[in-house]
mmCIF file of C-alpha atoms in Angstrom:
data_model
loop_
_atom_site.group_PDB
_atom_site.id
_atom_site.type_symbol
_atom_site.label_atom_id
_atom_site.label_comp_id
_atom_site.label_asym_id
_atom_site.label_seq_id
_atom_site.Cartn_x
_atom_site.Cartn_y
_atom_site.Cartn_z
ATOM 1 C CA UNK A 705 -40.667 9.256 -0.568
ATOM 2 C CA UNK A 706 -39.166 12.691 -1.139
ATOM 3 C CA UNK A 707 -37.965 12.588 2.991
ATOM 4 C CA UNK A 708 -36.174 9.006 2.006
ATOM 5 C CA UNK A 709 -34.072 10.964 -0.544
ATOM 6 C CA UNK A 710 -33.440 13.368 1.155
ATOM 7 C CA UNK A 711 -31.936 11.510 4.473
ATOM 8 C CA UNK A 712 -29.884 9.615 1.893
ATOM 9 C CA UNK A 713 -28.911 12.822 -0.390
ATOM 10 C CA UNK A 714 -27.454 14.498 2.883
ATOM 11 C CA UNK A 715 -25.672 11.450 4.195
ATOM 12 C CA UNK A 716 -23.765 11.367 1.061
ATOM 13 C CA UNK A 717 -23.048 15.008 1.854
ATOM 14 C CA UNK A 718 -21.666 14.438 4.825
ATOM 15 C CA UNK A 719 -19.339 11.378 3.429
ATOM 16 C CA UNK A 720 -18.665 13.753 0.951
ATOM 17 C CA UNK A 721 -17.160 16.440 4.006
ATOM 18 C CA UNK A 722 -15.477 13.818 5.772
ATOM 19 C CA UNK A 723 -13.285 12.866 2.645
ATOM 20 C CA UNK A 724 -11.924 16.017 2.382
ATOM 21 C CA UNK A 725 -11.283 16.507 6.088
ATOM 22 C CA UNK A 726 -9.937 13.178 5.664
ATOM 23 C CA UNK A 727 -7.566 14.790 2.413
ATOM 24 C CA UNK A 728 -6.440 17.776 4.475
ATOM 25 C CA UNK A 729 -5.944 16.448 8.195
ATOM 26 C CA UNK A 730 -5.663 12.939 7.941
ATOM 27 C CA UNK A 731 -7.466 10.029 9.721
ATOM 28 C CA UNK A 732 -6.909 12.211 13.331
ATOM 29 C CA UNK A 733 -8.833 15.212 12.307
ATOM 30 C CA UNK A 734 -11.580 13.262 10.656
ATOM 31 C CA UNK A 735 -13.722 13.809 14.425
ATOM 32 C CA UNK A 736 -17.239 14.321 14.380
ATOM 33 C CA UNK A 737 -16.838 17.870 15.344
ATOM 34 C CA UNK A 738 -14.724 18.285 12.367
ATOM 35 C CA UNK A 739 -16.947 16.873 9.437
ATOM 36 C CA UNK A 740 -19.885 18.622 10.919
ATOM 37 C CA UNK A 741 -18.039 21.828 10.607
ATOM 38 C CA UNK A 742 -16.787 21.116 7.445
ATOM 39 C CA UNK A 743 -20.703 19.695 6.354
ATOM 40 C CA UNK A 744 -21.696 23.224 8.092
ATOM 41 C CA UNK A 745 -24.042 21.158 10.209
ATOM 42 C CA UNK A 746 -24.787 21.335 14.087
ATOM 43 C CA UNK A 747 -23.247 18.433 15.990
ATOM 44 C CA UNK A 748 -26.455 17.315 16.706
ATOM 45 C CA UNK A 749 -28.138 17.311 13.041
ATOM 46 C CA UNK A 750 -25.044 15.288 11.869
ATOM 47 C CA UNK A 751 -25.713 13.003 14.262
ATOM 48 C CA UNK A 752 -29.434 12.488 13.266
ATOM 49 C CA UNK A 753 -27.647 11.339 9.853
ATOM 50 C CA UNK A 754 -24.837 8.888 11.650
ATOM 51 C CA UNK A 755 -24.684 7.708 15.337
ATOM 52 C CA UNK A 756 -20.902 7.202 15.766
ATOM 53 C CA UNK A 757 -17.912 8.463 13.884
ATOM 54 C CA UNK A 758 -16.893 4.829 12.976
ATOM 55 C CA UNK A 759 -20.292 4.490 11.461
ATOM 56 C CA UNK A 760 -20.223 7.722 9.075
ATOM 57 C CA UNK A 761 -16.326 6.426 8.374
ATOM 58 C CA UNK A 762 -17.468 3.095 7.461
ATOM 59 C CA UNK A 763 -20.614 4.645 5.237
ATOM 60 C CA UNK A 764 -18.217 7.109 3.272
ATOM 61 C CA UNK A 765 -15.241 4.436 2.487
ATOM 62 C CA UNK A 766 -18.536 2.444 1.280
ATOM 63 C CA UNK A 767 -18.953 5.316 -0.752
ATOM 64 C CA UNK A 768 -15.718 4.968 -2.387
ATOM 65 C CA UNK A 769 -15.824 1.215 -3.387
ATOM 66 C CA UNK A 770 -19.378 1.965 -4.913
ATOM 67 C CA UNK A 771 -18.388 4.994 -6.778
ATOM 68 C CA UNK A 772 -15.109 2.890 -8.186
ATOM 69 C CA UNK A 773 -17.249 -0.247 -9.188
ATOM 70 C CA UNK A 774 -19.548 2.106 -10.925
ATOM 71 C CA UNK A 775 -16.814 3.439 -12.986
ATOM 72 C CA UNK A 776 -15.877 -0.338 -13.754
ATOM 73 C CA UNK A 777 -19.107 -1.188 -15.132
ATOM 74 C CA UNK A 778 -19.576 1.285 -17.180
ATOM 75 C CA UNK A 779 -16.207 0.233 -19.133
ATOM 76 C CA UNK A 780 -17.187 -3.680 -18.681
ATOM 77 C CA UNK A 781 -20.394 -2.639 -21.011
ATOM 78 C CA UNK A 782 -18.598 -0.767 -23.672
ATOM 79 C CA UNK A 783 -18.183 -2.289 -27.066
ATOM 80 C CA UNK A 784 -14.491 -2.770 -27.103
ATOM 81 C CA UNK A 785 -11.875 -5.224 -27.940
ATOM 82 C CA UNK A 786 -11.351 -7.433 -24.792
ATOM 83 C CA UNK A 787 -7.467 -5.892 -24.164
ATOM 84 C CA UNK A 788 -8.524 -2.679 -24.509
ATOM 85 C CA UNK A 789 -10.966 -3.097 -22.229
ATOM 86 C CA UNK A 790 -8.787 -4.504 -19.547
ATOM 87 C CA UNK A 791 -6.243 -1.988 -19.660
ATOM 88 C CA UNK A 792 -9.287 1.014 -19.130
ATOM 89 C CA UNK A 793 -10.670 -1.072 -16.251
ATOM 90 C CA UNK A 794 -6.793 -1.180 -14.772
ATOM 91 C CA UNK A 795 -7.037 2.701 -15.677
ATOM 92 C CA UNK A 796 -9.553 2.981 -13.248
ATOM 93 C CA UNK A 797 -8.360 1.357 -10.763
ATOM 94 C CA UNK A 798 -4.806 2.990 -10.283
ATOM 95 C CA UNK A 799 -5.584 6.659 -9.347
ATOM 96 C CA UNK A 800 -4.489 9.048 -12.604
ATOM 97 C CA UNK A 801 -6.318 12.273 -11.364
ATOM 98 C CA UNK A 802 -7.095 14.229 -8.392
ATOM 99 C CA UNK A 803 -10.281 12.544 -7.868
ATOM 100 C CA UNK A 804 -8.994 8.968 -8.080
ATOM 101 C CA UNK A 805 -5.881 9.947 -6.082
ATOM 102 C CA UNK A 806 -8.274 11.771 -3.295
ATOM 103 C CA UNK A 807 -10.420 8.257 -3.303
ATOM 104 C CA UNK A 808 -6.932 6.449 -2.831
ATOM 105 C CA UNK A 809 -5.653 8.923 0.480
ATOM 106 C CA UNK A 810 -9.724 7.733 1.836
ATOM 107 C CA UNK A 811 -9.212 4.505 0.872
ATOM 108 C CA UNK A 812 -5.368 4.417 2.968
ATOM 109 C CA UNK A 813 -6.071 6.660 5.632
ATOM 110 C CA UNK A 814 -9.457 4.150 6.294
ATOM 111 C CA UNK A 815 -7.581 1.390 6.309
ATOM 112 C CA UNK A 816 -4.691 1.948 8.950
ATOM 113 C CA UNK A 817 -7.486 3.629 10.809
ATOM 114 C CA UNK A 818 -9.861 0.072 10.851
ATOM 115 C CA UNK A 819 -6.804 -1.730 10.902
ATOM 116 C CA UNK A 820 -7.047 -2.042 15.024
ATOM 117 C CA UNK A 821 -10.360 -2.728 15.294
ATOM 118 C CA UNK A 822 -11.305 -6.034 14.440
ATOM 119 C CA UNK A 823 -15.304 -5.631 14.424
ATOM 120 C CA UNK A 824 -15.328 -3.220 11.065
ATOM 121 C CA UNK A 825 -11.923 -4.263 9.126
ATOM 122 C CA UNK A 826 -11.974 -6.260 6.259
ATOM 123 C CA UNK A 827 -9.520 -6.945 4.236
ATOM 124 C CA UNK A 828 -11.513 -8.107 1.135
ATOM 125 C CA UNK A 829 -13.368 -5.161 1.193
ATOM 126 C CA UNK A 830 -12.672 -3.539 -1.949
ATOM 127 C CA UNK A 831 -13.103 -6.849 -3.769
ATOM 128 C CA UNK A 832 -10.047 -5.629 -6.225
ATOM 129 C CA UNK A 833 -8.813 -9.665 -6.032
ATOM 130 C CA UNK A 834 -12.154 -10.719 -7.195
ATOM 131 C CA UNK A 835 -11.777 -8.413 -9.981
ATOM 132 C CA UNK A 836 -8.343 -9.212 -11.437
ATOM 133 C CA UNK A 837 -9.070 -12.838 -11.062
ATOM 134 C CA UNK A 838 -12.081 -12.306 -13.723
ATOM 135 C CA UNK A 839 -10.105 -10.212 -15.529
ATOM 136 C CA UNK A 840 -7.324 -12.902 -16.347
ATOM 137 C CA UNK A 841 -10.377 -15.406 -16.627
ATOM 138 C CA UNK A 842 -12.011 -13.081 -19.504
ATOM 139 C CA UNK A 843 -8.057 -12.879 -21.249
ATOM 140 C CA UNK A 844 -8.298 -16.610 -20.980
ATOM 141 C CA UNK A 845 -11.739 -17.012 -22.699
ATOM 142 C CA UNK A 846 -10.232 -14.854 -25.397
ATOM 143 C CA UNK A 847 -7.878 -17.232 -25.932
ATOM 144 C CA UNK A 848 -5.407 -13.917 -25.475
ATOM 145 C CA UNK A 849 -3.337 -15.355 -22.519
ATOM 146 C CA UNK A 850 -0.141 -17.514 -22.395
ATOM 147 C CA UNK A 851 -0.832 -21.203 -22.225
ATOM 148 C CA UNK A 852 1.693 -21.735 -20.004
ATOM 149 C CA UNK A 853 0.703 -19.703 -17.150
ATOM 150 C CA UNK A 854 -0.905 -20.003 -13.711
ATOM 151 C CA UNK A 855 -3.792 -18.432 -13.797
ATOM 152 C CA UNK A 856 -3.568 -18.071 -10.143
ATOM 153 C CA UNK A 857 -0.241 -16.516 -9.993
ATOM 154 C CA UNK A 858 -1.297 -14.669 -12.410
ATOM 155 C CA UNK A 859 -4.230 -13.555 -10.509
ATOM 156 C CA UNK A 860 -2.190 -12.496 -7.317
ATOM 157 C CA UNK A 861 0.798 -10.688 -9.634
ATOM 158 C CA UNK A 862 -1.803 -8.847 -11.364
ATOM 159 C CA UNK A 863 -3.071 -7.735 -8.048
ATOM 160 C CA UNK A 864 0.275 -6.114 -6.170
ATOM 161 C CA UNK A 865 0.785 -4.729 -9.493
ATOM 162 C CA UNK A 866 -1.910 -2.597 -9.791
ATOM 163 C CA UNK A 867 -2.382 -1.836 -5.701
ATOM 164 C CA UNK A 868 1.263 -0.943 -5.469
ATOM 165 C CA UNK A 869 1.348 1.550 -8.536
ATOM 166 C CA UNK A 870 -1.855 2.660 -6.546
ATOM 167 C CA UNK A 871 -0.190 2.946 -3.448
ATOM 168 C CA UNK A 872 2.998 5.163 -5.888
ATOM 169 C CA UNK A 873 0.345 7.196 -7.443
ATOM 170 C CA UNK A 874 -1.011 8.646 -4.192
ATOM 171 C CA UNK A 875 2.889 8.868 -2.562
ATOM 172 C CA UNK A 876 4.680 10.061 -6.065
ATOM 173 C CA UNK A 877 1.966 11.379 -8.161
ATOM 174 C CA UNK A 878 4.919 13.668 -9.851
ATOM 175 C CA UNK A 879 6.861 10.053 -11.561
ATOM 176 C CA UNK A 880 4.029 7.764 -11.022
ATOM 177 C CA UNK A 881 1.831 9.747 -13.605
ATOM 178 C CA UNK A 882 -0.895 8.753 -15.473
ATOM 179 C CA UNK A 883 1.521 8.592 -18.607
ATOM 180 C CA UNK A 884 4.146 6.343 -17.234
ATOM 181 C CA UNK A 885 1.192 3.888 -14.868
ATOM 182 C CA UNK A 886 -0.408 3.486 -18.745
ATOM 183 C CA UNK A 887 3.478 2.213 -20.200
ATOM 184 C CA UNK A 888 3.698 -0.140 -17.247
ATOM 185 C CA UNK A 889 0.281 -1.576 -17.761
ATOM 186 C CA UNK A 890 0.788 -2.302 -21.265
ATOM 187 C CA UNK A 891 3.678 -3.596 -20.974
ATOM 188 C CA UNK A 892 2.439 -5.719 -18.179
ATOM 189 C CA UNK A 893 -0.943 -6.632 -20.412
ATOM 190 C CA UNK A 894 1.531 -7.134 -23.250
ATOM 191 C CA UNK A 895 3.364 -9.971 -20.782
ATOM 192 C CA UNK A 896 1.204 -12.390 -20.490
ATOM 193 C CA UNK A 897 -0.431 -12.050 -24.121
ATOM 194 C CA UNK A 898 -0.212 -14.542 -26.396
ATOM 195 C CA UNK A 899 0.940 -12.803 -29.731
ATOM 196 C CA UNK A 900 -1.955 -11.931 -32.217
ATOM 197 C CA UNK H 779 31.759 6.149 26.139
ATOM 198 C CA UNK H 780 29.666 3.565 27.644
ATOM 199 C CA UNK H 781 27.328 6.335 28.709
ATOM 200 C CA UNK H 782 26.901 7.161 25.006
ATOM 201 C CA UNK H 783 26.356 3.484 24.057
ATOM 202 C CA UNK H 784 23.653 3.323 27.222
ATOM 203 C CA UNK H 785 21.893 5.989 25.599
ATOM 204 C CA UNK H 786 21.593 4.798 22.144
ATOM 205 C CA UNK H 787 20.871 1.788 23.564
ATOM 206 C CA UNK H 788 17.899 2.851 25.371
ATOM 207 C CA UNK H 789 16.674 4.929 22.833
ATOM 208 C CA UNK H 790 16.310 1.237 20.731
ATOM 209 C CA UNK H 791 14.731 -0.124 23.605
ATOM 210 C CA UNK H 792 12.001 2.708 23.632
ATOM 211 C CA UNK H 793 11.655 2.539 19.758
ATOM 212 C CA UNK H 794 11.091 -1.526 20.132
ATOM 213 C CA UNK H 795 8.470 -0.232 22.806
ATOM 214 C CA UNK H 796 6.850 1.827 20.110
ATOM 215 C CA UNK H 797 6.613 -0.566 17.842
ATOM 216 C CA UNK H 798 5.013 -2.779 19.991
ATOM 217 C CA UNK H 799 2.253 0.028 20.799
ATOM 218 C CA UNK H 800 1.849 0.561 17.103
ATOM 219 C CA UNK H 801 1.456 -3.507 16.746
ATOM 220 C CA UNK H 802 -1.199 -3.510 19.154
ATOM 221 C CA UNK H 803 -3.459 -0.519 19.295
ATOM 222 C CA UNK H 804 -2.548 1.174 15.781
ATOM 223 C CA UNK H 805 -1.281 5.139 15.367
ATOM 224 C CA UNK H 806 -4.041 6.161 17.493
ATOM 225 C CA UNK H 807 -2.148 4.571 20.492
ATOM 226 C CA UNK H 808 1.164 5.568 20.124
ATOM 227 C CA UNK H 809 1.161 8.450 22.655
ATOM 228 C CA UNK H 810 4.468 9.258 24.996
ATOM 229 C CA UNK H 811 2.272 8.210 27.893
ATOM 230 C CA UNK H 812 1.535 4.214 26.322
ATOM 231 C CA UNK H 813 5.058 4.183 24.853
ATOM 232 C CA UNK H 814 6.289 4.878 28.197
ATOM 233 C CA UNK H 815 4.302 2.554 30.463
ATOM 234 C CA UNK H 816 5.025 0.195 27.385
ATOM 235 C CA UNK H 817 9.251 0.593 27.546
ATOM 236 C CA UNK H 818 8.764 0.621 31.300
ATOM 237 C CA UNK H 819 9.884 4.006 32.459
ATOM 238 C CA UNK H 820 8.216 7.844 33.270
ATOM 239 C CA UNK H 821 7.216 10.333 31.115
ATOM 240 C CA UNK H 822 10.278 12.363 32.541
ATOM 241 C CA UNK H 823 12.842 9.656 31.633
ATOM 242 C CA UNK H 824 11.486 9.263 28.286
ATOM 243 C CA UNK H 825 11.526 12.880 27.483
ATOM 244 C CA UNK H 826 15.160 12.580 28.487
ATOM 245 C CA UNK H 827 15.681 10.512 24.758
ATOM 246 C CA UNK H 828 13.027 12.070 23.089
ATOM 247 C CA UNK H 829 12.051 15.194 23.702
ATOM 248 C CA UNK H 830 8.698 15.235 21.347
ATOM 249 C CA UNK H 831 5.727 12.222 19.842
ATOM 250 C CA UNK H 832 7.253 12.620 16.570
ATOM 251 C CA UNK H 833 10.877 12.523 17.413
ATOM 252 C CA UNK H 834 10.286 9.261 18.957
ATOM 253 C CA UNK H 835 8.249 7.690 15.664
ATOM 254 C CA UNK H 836 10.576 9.304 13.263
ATOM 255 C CA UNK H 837 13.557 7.263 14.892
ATOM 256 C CA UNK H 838 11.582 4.136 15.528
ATOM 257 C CA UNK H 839 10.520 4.308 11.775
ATOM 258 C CA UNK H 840 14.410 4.875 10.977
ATOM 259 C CA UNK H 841 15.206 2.130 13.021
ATOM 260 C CA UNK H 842 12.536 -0.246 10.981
ATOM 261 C CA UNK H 843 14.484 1.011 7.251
ATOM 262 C CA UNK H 844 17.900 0.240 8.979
ATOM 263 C CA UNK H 845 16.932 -3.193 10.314
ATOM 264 C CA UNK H 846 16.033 -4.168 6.403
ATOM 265 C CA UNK H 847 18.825 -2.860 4.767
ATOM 266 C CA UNK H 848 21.194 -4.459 6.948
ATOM 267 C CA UNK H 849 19.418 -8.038 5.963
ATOM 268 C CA UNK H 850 19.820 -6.841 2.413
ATOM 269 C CA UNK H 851 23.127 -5.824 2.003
ATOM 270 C CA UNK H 852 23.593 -9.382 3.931
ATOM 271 C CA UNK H 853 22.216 -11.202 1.034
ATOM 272 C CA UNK H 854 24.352 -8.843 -1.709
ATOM 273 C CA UNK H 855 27.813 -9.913 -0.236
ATOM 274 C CA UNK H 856 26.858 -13.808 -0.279
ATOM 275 C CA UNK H 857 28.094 -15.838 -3.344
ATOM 276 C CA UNK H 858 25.236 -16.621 -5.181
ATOM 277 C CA UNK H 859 24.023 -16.921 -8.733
ATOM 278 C CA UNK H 860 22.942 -13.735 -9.443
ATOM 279 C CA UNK H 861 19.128 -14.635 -10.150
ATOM 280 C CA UNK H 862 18.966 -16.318 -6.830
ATOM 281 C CA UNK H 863 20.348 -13.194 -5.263
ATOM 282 C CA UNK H 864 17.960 -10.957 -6.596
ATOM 283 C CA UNK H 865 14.781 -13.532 -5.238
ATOM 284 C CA UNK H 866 16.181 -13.449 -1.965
ATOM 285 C CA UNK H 867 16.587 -9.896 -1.880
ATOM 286 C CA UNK H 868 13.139 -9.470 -2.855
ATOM 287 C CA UNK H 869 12.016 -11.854 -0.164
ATOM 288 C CA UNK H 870 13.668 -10.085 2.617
ATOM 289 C CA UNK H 871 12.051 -7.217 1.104
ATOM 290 C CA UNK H 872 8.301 -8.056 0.882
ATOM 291 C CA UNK H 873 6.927 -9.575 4.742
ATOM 292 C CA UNK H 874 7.199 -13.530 4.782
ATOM 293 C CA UNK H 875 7.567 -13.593 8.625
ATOM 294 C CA UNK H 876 6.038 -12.150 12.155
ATOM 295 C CA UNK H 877 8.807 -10.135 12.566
ATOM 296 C CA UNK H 878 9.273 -8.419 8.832
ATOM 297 C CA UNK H 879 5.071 -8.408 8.629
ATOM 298 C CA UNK H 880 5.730 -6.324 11.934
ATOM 299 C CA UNK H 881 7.658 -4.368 10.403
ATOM 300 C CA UNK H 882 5.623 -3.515 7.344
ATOM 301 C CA UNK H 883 2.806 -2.372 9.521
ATOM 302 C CA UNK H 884 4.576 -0.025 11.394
ATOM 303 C CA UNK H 885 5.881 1.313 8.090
ATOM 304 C CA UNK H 886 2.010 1.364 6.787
ATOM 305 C CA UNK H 887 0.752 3.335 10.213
ATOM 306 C CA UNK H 888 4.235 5.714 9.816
ATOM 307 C CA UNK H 889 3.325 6.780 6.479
ATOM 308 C CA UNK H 890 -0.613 6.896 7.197
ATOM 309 C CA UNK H 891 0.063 9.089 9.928
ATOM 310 C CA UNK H 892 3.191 11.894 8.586
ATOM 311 C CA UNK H 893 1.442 11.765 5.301
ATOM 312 C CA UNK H 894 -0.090 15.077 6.249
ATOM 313 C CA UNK H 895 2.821 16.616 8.233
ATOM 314 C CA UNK H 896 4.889 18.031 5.743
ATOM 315 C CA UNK H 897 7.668 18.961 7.313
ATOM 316 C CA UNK H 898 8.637 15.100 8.219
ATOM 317 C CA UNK H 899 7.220 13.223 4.972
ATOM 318 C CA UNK H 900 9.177 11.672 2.404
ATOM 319 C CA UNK H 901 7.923 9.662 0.139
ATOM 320 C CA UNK H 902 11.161 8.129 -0.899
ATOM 321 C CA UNK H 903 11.800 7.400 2.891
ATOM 322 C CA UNK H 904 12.597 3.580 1.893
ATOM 323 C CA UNK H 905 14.625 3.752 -1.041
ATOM 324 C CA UNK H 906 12.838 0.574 -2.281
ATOM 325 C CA UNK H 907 12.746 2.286 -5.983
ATOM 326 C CA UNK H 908 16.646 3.046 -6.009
ATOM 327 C CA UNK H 909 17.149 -0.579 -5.189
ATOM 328 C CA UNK H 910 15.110 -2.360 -7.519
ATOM 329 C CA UNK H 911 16.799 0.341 -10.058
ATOM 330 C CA UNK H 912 20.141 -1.511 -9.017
ATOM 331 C CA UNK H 913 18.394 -5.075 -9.151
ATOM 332 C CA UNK H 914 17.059 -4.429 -12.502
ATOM 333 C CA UNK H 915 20.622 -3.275 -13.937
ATOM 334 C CA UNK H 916 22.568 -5.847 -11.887
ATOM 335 C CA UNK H 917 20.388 -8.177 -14.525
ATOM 336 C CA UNK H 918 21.246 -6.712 -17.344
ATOM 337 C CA UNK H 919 24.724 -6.979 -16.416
ATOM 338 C CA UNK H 920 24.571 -10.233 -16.278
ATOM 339 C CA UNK H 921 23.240 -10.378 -19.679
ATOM 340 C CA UNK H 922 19.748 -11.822 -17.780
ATOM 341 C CA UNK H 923 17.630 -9.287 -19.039
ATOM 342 C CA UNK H 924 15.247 -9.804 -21.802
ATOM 343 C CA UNK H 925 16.844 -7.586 -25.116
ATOM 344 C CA UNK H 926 13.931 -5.722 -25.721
ATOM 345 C CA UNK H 927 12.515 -4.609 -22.175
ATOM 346 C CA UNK H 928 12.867 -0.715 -21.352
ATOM 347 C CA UNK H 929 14.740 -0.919 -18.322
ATOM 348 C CA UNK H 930 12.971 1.969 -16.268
ATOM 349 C CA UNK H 931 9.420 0.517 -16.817
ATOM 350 C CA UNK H 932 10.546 -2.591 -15.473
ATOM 351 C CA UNK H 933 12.195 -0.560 -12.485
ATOM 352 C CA UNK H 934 8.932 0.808 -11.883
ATOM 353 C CA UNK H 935 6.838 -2.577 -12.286
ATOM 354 C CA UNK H 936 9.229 -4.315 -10.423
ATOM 355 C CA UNK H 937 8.885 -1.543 -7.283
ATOM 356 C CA UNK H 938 4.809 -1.693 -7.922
ATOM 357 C CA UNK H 939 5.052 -5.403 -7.477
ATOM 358 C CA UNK H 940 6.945 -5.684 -4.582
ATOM 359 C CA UNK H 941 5.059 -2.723 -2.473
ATOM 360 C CA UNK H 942 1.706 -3.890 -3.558
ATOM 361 C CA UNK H 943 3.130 -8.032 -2.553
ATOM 362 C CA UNK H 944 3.875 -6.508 0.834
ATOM 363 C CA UNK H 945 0.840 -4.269 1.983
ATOM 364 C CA UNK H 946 -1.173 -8.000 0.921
ATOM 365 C CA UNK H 947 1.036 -9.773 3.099
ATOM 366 C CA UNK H 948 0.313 -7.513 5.601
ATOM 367 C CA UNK H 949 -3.619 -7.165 5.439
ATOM 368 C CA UNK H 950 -3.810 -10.583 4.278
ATOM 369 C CA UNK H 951 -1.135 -13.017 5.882
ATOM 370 C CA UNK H 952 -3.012 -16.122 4.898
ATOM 371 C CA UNK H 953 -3.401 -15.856 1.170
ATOM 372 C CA UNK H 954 -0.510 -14.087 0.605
ATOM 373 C CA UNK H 955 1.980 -16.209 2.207
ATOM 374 C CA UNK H 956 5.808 -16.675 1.786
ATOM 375 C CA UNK H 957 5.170 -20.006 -0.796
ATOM 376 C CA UNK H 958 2.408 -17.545 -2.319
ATOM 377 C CA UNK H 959 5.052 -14.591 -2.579
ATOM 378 C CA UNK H 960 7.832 -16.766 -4.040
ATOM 379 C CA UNK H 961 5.822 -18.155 -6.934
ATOM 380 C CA UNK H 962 5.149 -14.816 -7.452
ATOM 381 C CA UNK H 963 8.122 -13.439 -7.803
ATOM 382 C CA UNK H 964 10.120 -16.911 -9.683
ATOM 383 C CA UNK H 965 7.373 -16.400 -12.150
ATOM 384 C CA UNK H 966 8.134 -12.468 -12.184
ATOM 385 C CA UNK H 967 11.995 -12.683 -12.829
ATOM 386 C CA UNK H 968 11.201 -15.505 -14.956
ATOM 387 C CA UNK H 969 8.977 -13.141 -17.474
ATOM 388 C CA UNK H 970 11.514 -10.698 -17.472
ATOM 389 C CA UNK H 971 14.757 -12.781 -17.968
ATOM 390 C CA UNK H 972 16.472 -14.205 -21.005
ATOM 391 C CA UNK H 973 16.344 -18.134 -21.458
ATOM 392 C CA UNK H 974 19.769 -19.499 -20.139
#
């Protein structure tokens, strides 16, 4: 048992070098040779831990998505009122620090990378749609959204919304601040709220 | 003089040829050597227009901004109500077509790939946000715009909208298609506008 968490201990290690290759250099100096050096491991004890460089890519972008949806569920648990809640999860999910900004550079630099090659890219990966449609579904059970709108539209707005001010955060974290992303997401929660 | 138009015209050519390479085989392909076999000539007679790899993607990434604001200032000289201008700006903004989702990706693979070269980043390479400033007041000179709405959130939740419509478009042509994008974005400038 102790060996099994171990191997898995030191994988996320070496995810955890190939981000911030991946932060400094970019997609083209995320090489093996680069993330071993960074991991301070020999070429060949990295690749005891991952095969190919698309494989450790693929494992440490997996890292990302799990260590977002972990951040999610913790807020979907809390004891709070139901838009409150919502606009914490959306906090979450648009970058406001260096760590969330850092997970959105992996995150971008992954996908143009897997873009090209069709056997690894996905674009539901990060199951963000998913999300925002049970997000309008839970303001709908709530009674807390507009009759009149389309849940589905409402759905796919929802969704550019938040993965463009994403997209801002990372390019213009100077105006797209965690300060002026919270104004725009009440105002957008505010929207499509029935008045209380 | 027709020598100078020869030249500018070939360096077009060679940027088409780029984006083509970009299309097909991502960032990683774009070398001199597969732009060149791509545009049909040597690595000598390319050098001749561009002398380095970056020189050549910084035009052809030029070439993609100049291509869409030429469609956009288009639509802003046509005689249209004003509402209906500002949709079909929008829709010549985010990619409803091959040619404009084309586009898009070689913007997303651009900014994946100078994102860590200082020295030729800008993150306000598009001037998408100064435009949607000027759609947003053009609105509220109309006497469109909702009273009550602070004008530089919705500036900012407008340009969110539109970048995050436009990298789903791209990664996800199916869902997010053009009769997708313009419910979207009647239902958007429908929020935000007065009744009539």
């Amino acid at each position: 048992m102790p060996k099994r968490i171990d191997h898995e201990k030191r994988r996320k290690q070496i995810a955890e070098a190939a981000w911030r290759v991946i932060l400094e250099r970019g997609m083209e100096g995320a090489t093996v040779r680069n993330i071993a050096e960074e991991a301070e491991l020999s070429l060949g004890a990295l690749r005891h831990y991952f095969s190919t460089q698309d494989e450790l890519l693929v494992y440490a972008m997996k890292l990302v998505k799990e260590k977002a949806a972990a951040r999610i569920n913790e807020i979907a648990l809390q004891d709070l009122p139901p838009k409150e809640k919502i606009l914490n999860i959306l906090l979450e999910i648009v970058p406001t620090d260096d760590e969330t900004r850092a997970e959105m550079e992996v995150w971008f630099a992954f996908t143009a990378y897997f873009r090209h090659k069709e056997t690894v890219y996905d674009a539901q990966h990060d199951g963000i749609f998913i999300a925002m449609r049970k997000l309008i579904d839970y303001l709908d059970q709530f009674h807390l959204l507009q009759n009149h709108l389309d849940k589905e539209i409402e759905t796919e707005k929802l969704y550019a919304l938040i993965d463009g001010l994403a997209l801002h955060a990372m390019l213009e974290p100077e105006r797209v601040n965690k300060k002026r992303i919270e104004r725009v997401l009440i105002q957008h929660l505010h929207s499509i709220c029935a008045d209380e």
